[in-house]
mmCIF file of C-alpha atoms in Angstrom:
data_model
loop_
_atom_site.group_PDB
_atom_site.id
_atom_site.type_symbol
_atom_site.label_atom_id
_atom_site.label_comp_id
_atom_site.label_asym_id
_atom_site.label_seq_id
_atom_site.Cartn_x
_atom_site.Cartn_y
_atom_site.Cartn_z
ATOM 1 C CA MET A 1 0.043 0.043 0.020
ATOM 2 C CA THR A 2 2.704 2.464 -1.095
ATOM 3 C CA ASN A 3 2.321 5.315 -3.561
ATOM 4 C CA VAL A 4 5.999 5.331 -4.365
ATOM 5 C CA PRO A 5 6.994 3.260 -7.268
ATOM 6 C CA ILE A 6 8.682 -0.051 -6.207
ATOM 7 C CA ASP A 7 9.308 -2.523 -9.137
ATOM 8 C CA PRO A 8 7.109 -5.506 -8.100
ATOM 9 C CA ARG A 9 8.940 -7.807 -10.476
ATOM 10 C CA GLN A 10 12.215 -7.031 -8.952
ATOM 11 C CA LEU A 11 11.036 -7.330 -5.402
ATOM 12 C CA THR A 12 9.468 -10.717 -6.316
ATOM 13 C CA GLN A 13 12.724 -11.980 -7.498
ATOM 14 C CA ASP A 14 14.692 -10.541 -4.671
ATOM 15 C CA LEU A 15 12.462 -12.606 -2.305
ATOM 16 C CA GLY A 16 13.081 -15.803 -4.193
ATOM 17 C CA GLY A 17 9.641 -15.840 -6.112
ATOM 18 C CA LYS A 18 8.230 -15.884 -9.690
ATOM 19 C CA TRP A 19 6.346 -13.385 -11.461
ATOM 20 C CA ALA A 20 3.320 -14.174 -13.549
ATOM 21 C CA GLN A 21 1.480 -11.859 -15.942
ATOM 22 C CA ALA A 22 -0.025 -9.508 -13.389
ATOM 23 C CA TYR A 23 1.493 -10.637 -9.905
ATOM 24 C CA GLY A 24 4.188 -12.348 -8.148
ATOM 25 C CA THR A 25 4.449 -15.112 -5.581
ATOM 26 C CA ALA A 26 7.149 -15.597 -3.065
ATOM 27 C CA PRO A 27 8.210 -17.140 0.240
ATOM 28 C CA CYS A 28 6.995 -14.670 2.942
ATOM 29 C CA PRO A 29 10.245 -13.231 4.372
ATOM 30 C CA ILE A 30 8.591 -13.240 7.752
ATOM 31 C CA CYS A 31 6.996 -16.545 8.286
ATOM 32 C CA GLN A 32 8.581 -18.899 5.683
ATOM 33 C CA ASP A 33 12.233 -20.072 4.879
ATOM 34 C CA ARG A 34 12.623 -19.947 1.096
ATOM 35 C CA ARG A 35 12.301 -23.730 0.910
ATOM 36 C CA LYS A 36 10.920 -25.392 -2.011
ATOM 37 C CA GLY A 37 6.981 -24.919 -2.550
ATOM 38 C CA GLN A 38 6.863 -22.031 -0.159
ATOM 39 C CA ASN A 39 5.017 -19.100 -1.797
ATOM 40 C CA ALA A 40 2.570 -17.554 0.676
ATOM 41 C CA LEU A 41 3.401 -14.030 -0.276
ATOM 42 C CA THR A 42 1.569 -12.413 -3.270
ATOM 43 C CA ILE A 43 2.749 -9.080 -4.749
ATOM 44 C CA ARG A 44 0.829 -6.969 -7.177
ATOM 45 C CA VAL A 45 0.194 -3.391 -8.213
ATOM 46 C CA LYS A 46 -3.416 -1.974 -8.166
ATOM 47 C CA GLY A 47 -3.559 1.547 -9.656
ATOM 48 C CA ASP A 48 -0.468 3.378 -8.098
ATOM 49 C CA ARG A 49 -0.436 1.109 -5.034
ATOM 50 C CA LEU A 50 1.864 -1.872 -4.394
ATOM 51 C CA LEU A 51 0.092 -4.557 -2.500
ATOM 52 C CA MET A 52 1.614 -7.490 -0.474
ATOM 53 C CA HIS A 53 -0.326 -10.137 1.163
ATOM 54 C CA CYS A 54 0.655 -13.228 3.214
ATOM 55 C CA LYS A 55 -1.770 -15.985 2.792
ATOM 56 C CA LYS A 56 -0.053 -17.983 5.488
ATOM 57 C CA SER A 57 0.131 -15.742 8.434
ATOM 58 C CA ASN A 58 -1.393 -12.513 7.220
ATOM 59 C CA CYS A 59 1.849 -10.606 8.075
ATOM 60 C CA SER A 60 1.359 -6.877 8.379
ATOM 61 C CA PHE A 61 2.495 -4.783 5.591
ATOM 62 C CA ILE A 62 4.919 -2.667 7.433
ATOM 63 C CA ASP A 63 6.542 -5.863 8.755
ATOM 64 C CA LEU A 64 6.912 -7.178 5.248
ATOM 65 C CA LEU A 65 8.481 -4.012 3.798
ATOM 66 C CA ARG A 66 10.987 -4.391 6.762
ATOM 67 C CA ALA A 67 11.669 -8.051 6.087
ATOM 68 C CA ALA A 68 12.108 -7.251 2.299
ATOM 69 C CA GLY A 69 14.850 -4.621 3.186
ATOM 70 C CA ILE A 70 12.600 -1.684 2.457
ATOM 71 C CA ALA A 71 12.699 1.010 5.265
ATOM 72 C CA PRO A 72 9.107 2.014 5.691
ATOM 73 C CA GLY A 73 10.175 5.744 6.232
ATOM 74 C CA THR A 74 11.546 5.603 2.523
ATOM 75 C CA VAL A 75 8.320 5.140 0.888
ATOM 76 C CA GLU A 76 4.770 6.853 1.226
ATOM 77 C CA ILE A 77 2.128 4.748 3.080
ATOM 78 C CA ASP A 78 -1.376 5.432 2.079
ATOM 79 C CA PRO A 79 -2.977 5.882 5.433
ATOM 80 C CA THR A 80 -6.496 5.133 4.372
ATOM 81 C CA ALA A 81 -5.439 1.884 2.763
ATOM 82 C CA GLN A 82 -3.360 1.087 5.853
ATOM 83 C CA ARG A 83 -6.341 1.518 8.149
ATOM 84 C CA GLU A 84 -8.397 -0.841 5.903
ATOM 85 C CA ALA A 85 -5.645 -3.307 5.953
ATOM 86 C CA ASP A 86 -5.140 -3.280 9.755
ATOM 87 C CA ALA A 87 -8.806 -3.689 10.125
ATOM 88 C CA ALA A 88 -9.186 -6.626 7.567
ATOM 89 C CA ARG A 89 -6.115 -8.215 9.127
ATOM 90 C CA ALA A 90 -7.654 -8.083 12.724
ATOM 91 C CA GLU A 91 -10.910 -9.745 11.252
ATOM 92 C CA TYR A 92 -8.890 -12.385 9.511
ATOM 93 C CA GLU A 93 -6.750 -13.224 12.563
ATOM 94 C CA ALA A 94 -9.870 -13.386 14.832
ATOM 95 C CA TYR A 95 -11.432 -15.862 12.244
ATOM 96 C CA GLN A 96 -8.481 -17.853 11.969
ATOM 97 C CA LEU A 97 -8.090 -18.308 15.696
ATOM 98 C CA HIS A 98 -11.726 -19.421 15.857
ATOM 99 C CA ARG A 99 -11.062 -21.915 13.200
ATOM 100 C CA ALA A 100 -7.967 -23.248 15.006
ATOM 101 C CA ARG A 101 -9.832 -23.593 18.372
ATOM 102 C CA LYS A 102 -12.598 -25.373 16.574
ATOM 103 C CA ALA A 103 -10.229 -27.877 15.173
ATOM 104 C CA TRP A 104 -8.792 -28.558 18.376
ATOM 105 C CA ASP A 105 -12.011 -29.077 20.197
ATOM 106 C CA TYR A 106 -12.994 -31.391 17.525
ATOM 107 C CA GLY A 107 -10.009 -33.623 18.054
ATOM 108 C CA LYS A 108 -10.045 -36.709 20.111
ATOM 109 C CA LEU A 109 -7.387 -38.381 22.374
ATOM 110 C CA ILE A 110 -4.630 -39.791 20.128
ATOM 111 C CA THR A 111 -4.143 -42.964 22.018
ATOM 112 C CA GLY A 112 -5.336 -45.916 20.056
ATOM 113 C CA THR A 113 -5.834 -44.052 16.738
ATOM 114 C CA LYS A 114 -4.098 -44.474 13.340
ATOM 115 C CA GLY A 115 -2.216 -41.245 14.445
ATOM 116 C CA GLU A 116 -0.627 -43.163 17.309
ATOM 117 C CA ALA A 117 0.214 -46.107 15.022
ATOM 118 C CA TYR A 118 1.868 -43.854 12.696
ATOM 119 C CA LEU A 119 4.141 -42.363 15.268
ATOM 120 C CA ARG A 120 4.993 -45.769 16.836
ATOM 121 C CA GLY A 121 5.919 -46.860 13.418
ATOM 122 C CA ARG A 122 8.467 -44.001 13.485
ATOM 123 C CA CYS A 123 10.111 -45.572 16.678
ATOM 124 C CA ILE A 124 8.543 -43.057 19.053
ATOM 125 C CA THR A 125 8.120 -44.816 22.347
ATOM 126 C CA CYS A 126 7.508 -42.044 24.771
ATOM 127 C CA PRO A 127 4.147 -41.373 26.190
ATOM 128 C CA LEU A 128 2.202 -39.091 23.848
ATOM 129 C CA PRO A 129 1.469 -35.797 25.289
ATOM 130 C CA GLU A 130 -2.140 -34.351 25.714
ATOM 131 C CA THR A 131 -1.161 -31.396 23.222
ATOM 132 C CA LEU A 132 -1.584 -33.931 20.436
ATOM 133 C CA ARG A 133 -5.152 -34.967 19.358
ATOM 134 C CA TRP A 134 -6.485 -37.020 16.361
ATOM 135 C CA ILE A 135 -9.228 -35.926 13.914
ATOM 136 C CA ALA A 136 -10.521 -38.954 12.009
ATOM 137 C CA ASP A 137 -12.425 -36.797 9.212
ATOM 138 C CA THR A 138 -11.177 -33.642 8.051
ATOM 139 C CA TYR A 139 -10.798 -31.611 4.756
ATOM 140 C CA HIS A 140 -7.328 -31.215 3.223
ATOM 141 C CA SER A 141 -7.554 -28.022 1.126
ATOM 142 C CA PRO A 142 -4.487 -28.587 -1.178
ATOM 143 C CA SER A 143 -5.626 -31.879 -2.362
ATOM 144 C CA GLY A 144 -9.395 -31.239 -2.205
ATOM 145 C CA GLN A 145 -9.901 -34.445 -0.327
ATOM 146 C CA TYR A 146 -11.174 -35.556 3.086
ATOM 147 C CA GLY A 147 -8.623 -37.483 5.235
ATOM 148 C CA ALA A 148 -7.472 -37.445 8.938
ATOM 149 C CA ALA A 149 -4.938 -35.353 10.881
ATOM 150 C CA ILE A 150 -2.840 -35.206 14.029
ATOM 151 C CA VAL A 151 -3.695 -31.777 15.420
ATOM 152 C CA ALA A 152 -1.196 -30.166 17.767
ATOM 153 C CA ASP A 153 -1.822 -27.305 20.346
ATOM 154 C CA VAL A 154 0.257 -24.306 19.873
ATOM 155 C CA GLN A 155 0.588 -22.246 22.981
ATOM 156 C CA PRO A 156 0.171 -19.410 24.335
ATOM 157 C CA THR A 157 -0.789 -18.156 20.648
ATOM 158 C CA GLY A 158 -3.841 -20.506 20.257
ATOM 159 C CA GLY A 159 -3.057 -21.908 16.778
ATOM 160 C CA VAL A 160 -2.782 -25.478 15.697
ATOM 161 C CA HIS A 161 -0.507 -27.478 13.758
ATOM 162 C CA ARG A 162 -1.925 -30.206 11.526
ATOM 163 C CA THR A 163 -0.265 -33.319 9.958
ATOM 164 C CA PHE A 164 -2.528 -34.811 7.358
ATOM 165 C CA PHE A 165 -3.127 -38.604 6.476
ATOM 166 C CA ASP A 166 -5.267 -40.604 4.179
ATOM 167 C CA LYS A 167 -8.170 -42.591 5.539
ATOM 168 C CA ARG A 168 -5.850 -45.606 5.853
ATOM 169 C CA GLY A 169 -3.397 -43.673 8.115
ATOM 170 C CA ASN A 170 -0.575 -43.041 5.574
ATOM 171 C CA ARG A 171 0.812 -39.567 5.841
ATOM 172 C CA LEU A 172 0.194 -37.522 2.786
ATOM 173 C CA ALA A 173 3.093 -37.073 0.129
ATOM 174 C CA LYS A 174 2.354 -33.493 -0.485
ATOM 175 C CA ASN A 175 1.405 -30.488 1.755
ATOM 176 C CA ALA A 176 1.045 -32.810 4.736
ATOM 177 C CA LYS A 177 1.856 -30.266 7.345
ATOM 178 C CA MET A 178 -0.206 -27.182 7.786
ATOM 179 C CA MET A 179 -0.683 -24.463 10.486
ATOM 180 C CA LEU A 180 -4.006 -22.792 11.157
ATOM 181 C CA GLY A 181 -4.466 -19.712 13.340
ATOM 182 C CA PRO A 182 -1.793 -17.688 15.226
ATOM 183 C CA CYS A 183 1.341 -19.638 15.648
ATOM 184 C CA SER A 184 4.450 -17.383 15.494
ATOM 185 C CA GLY A 185 5.962 -17.069 18.816
ATOM 186 C CA GLY A 186 4.304 -20.101 20.315
ATOM 187 C CA ALA A 187 5.185 -23.903 20.409
ATOM 188 C CA VAL A 188 3.811 -27.318 21.005
ATOM 189 C CA ARG A 189 4.655 -28.261 24.571
ATOM 190 C CA MET A 190 5.624 -31.997 24.567
ATOM 191 C CA SER A 191 6.671 -32.450 28.077
ATOM 192 C CA GLU A 192 6.852 -30.848 31.593
ATOM 193 C CA ALA A 193 9.657 -31.949 33.829
ATOM 194 C CA VAL A 194 12.380 -30.635 36.228
ATOM 195 C CA GLY A 195 15.083 -30.194 33.900
ATOM 196 C CA PRO A 196 16.276 -28.045 30.823
ATOM 197 C CA LEU A 197 14.193 -26.401 28.276
ATOM 198 C CA VAL A 198 14.771 -28.179 25.009
ATOM 199 C CA VAL A 199 13.471 -26.467 21.853
ATOM 200 C CA CYS A 200 13.433 -28.182 18.437
ATOM 201 C CA GLU A 201 11.596 -27.635 15.070
ATOM 202 C CA GLY A 202 9.264 -30.575 14.346
ATOM 203 C CA ILE A 203 6.742 -32.562 16.482
ATOM 204 C CA GLU A 204 8.301 -36.024 15.502
ATOM 205 C CA THR A 205 11.836 -34.468 16.455
ATOM 206 C CA GLY A 206 10.496 -33.578 19.784
ATOM 207 C CA LEU A 207 8.861 -37.023 20.403
ATOM 208 C CA SER A 208 12.118 -38.651 19.218
ATOM 209 C CA LEU A 209 14.118 -36.649 21.711
ATOM 210 C CA LEU A 210 11.810 -37.906 24.520
ATOM 211 C CA SER A 211 12.225 -41.562 23.217
ATOM 212 C CA GLY A 212 15.703 -41.818 24.623
ATOM 213 C CA LEU A 213 17.977 -39.122 22.931
ATOM 214 C CA LEU A 214 18.261 -37.045 25.995
ATOM 215 C CA ASP A 215 20.333 -37.588 28.938
ATOM 216 C CA GLY A 216 17.395 -36.919 31.405
ATOM 217 C CA PRO A 217 14.112 -35.268 32.033
ATOM 218 C CA ALA A 218 13.424 -32.147 30.126
ATOM 219 C CA ASN A 219 10.720 -29.644 28.982
ATOM 220 C CA VAL A 220 10.523 -30.313 25.246
ATOM 221 C CA TRP A 221 9.031 -27.595 23.049
ATOM 222 C CA ALA A 222 8.466 -27.845 19.177
ATOM 223 C CA ALA A 223 8.624 -24.506 17.479
ATOM 224 C CA LEU A 224 7.301 -26.125 14.260
ATOM 225 C CA SER A 225 9.609 -24.408 11.801
ATOM 226 C CA THR A 226 12.747 -22.349 11.247
ATOM 227 C CA SER A 227 10.802 -19.258 11.450
ATOM 228 C CA GLY A 228 9.083 -20.592 14.501
ATOM 229 C CA LEU A 229 12.449 -21.012 16.155
ATOM 230 C CA ARG A 230 13.505 -17.490 15.338
ATOM 231 C CA ALA A 231 10.285 -16.030 16.714
ATOM 232 C CA LEU A 232 9.738 -18.166 19.860
ATOM 233 C CA ASP A 233 8.798 -16.203 22.903
ATOM 234 C CA LEU A 234 11.166 -17.652 25.573
ATOM 235 C CA PRO A 235 9.842 -17.604 28.999
ATOM 236 C CA PRO A 236 11.922 -15.873 31.902
ATOM 237 C CA ARG A 237 14.852 -18.101 32.846
ATOM 238 C CA PRO A 238 14.536 -19.779 36.090
ATOM 239 C CA PRO A 239 17.490 -19.484 38.438
ATOM 240 C CA SER A 240 18.861 -22.990 37.560
ATOM 241 C CA GLY A 241 17.369 -23.296 34.096
ATOM 242 C CA SER A 242 19.238 -23.836 30.840
ATOM 243 C CA LEU A 243 18.296 -23.997 27.188
ATOM 244 C CA ILE A 244 19.134 -26.775 24.796
ATOM 245 C CA ILE A 245 18.393 -25.857 21.053
ATOM 246 C CA ALA A 246 18.187 -29.229 19.104
ATOM 247 C CA THR A 247 18.679 -28.334 15.421
ATOM 248 C CA ASP A 248 17.933 -30.375 12.186
ATOM 249 C CA GLY A 249 20.988 -31.131 10.080
ATOM 250 C CA ASP A 250 20.453 -28.428 7.405
ATOM 251 C CA ALA A 251 21.736 -25.010 6.906
ATOM 252 C CA PRO A 252 18.168 -23.201 7.633
ATOM 253 C CA GLY A 253 17.987 -25.127 10.824
ATOM 254 C CA ARG A 254 21.393 -24.394 12.069
ATOM 255 C CA GLU A 255 21.030 -20.778 11.140
ATOM 256 C CA ALA A 256 17.597 -20.495 13.015
ATOM 257 C CA GLY A 257 19.134 -22.214 16.072
ATOM 258 C CA ALA A 258 21.852 -19.898 16.090
ATOM 259 C CA ALA A 259 19.762 -16.883 15.966
ATOM 260 C CA LEU A 260 17.559 -18.201 18.857
ATOM 261 C CA ALA A 261 20.676 -19.009 20.826
ATOM 262 C CA ASP A 262 21.982 -15.402 20.378
ATOM 263 C CA ARG A 263 18.595 -13.967 21.575
ATOM 264 C CA ALA A 264 18.471 -16.358 24.522
ATOM 265 C CA HIS A 265 22.182 -15.281 25.595
ATOM 266 C CA THR A 266 21.031 -11.781 25.581
ATOM 267 C CA LEU A 267 18.040 -12.741 28.081
ATOM 268 C CA GLY A 268 20.483 -14.627 30.456
ATOM 269 C CA TRP A 269 19.905 -18.008 29.400
ATOM 270 C CA PRO A 270 22.746 -20.637 29.566
ATOM 271 C CA VAL A 271 22.452 -22.126 26.015
ATOM 272 C CA SER A 272 23.873 -25.294 24.231
ATOM 273 C CA ILE A 273 23.379 -26.671 20.714
ATOM 274 C CA MET A 274 22.324 -30.271 20.235
ATOM 275 C CA ALA A 275 22.919 -30.593 16.411
ATOM 276 C CA ALA A 276 21.555 -33.566 14.178
ATOM 277 C CA PRO A 277 24.047 -34.951 11.649
ATOM 278 C CA ASP A 278 24.128 -33.442 8.050
ATOM 279 C CA GLY A 279 20.973 -34.100 6.158
ATOM 280 C CA GLN A 280 19.103 -35.720 9.180
ATOM 281 C CA ASP A 281 16.671 -34.753 12.057
ATOM 282 C CA PHE A 282 16.485 -36.549 15.367
ATOM 283 C CA ASN A 283 13.869 -38.967 14.073
ATOM 284 C CA ASP A 284 16.242 -40.139 11.560
ATOM 285 C CA VAL A 285 18.810 -40.546 14.332
ATOM 286 C CA LEU A 286 16.382 -42.498 16.553
ATOM 287 C CA MET A 287 15.251 -44.921 13.765
ATOM 288 C CA GLU A 288 18.854 -45.611 12.750
ATOM 289 C CA ARG A 289 19.540 -46.523 16.404
ATOM 290 C CA ARG A 290 16.529 -48.825 16.622
ATOM 291 C CA ALA A 291 17.515 -50.437 13.527
ATOM 292 C CA ALA A 292 21.124 -51.068 14.502
#
C-alpha cells in the first residue's frame, strides 16, 4: 500500500519468487524459509499502489516491507489503505483463531488411533502428550480430499499445527503439514519436567528426543519451523534453568538455532546446541539406532 514506485517484479525476484502476468508469488520473508514450494506471499500493483499479502500468517504490510529490506520511512504509506488493511487483518486473525480452536476442540485423544500407530511406526516410544489429538475426518484443502490429521495445540498463541493422513493412516506425500491460526511465537509443549528447556523444530523430532535421545528429564517444545525457532517467545529464565536447542541437520535449521541462541544469551539463558547430523533430523537418528 505504497504510493512510491517499487518494481514489483524485482521485489518478487529479490524474495526468491516468480512473477506471472500480473502478480508475483514468493516465500513470505517473515514466516517462511525460502524452501521449495513456499509461496505464501503475493505481490501486485493496483493503480499506483503496491499490495503485498501473506496467505499463511497475514503478516502486516509494514513488517513485510522491513523484512524485504525496504525501510518504511523511505516510502509513502497510504493511510486510508493502511487502516483498511489493519482492520481486515484483525478480522482475519480472529477468524483464523476461531477456526483453530474449533479444530482443536473437534480432536479426540490420540491414544489407540491411526495417528498413534503412525508415530509408533517412527520408533517413537515415549508417552504421547495431551497437546496432540486425532481428527478422523477433516478436509485437506490442497488436495481437495477428506482425510485425517494429527492436530497439535500451539501455545500461548492459540493456533494449531496439523499433519494430514489419508483414511488408511498413511501420511500425505504433499502438503502434509499445515498450520492454522496464530502460531508465530508459540510452540507445541511436548513434556513438563524438572530439567532444561529443549527447543526443536518438528513434533516428531521432539517426540524422538523424548524417546531416549536426551540424558534426562526435560521440557521439550516444538517450534514447528525455522521461522518458529526465530520467533519463539522464551519464558523468563528460572534460576537454575538452561536451554538446549536441538537443530535439524541443514543450513536453515542451524541458522535458525543460532539466531535463537543469540537471543536467549541476551536474556540470560545458558545455551547449548544439540545438532543432528548433516541431512538428518533426530527422528532419523532414533530410527537408525533402533535399526542397529
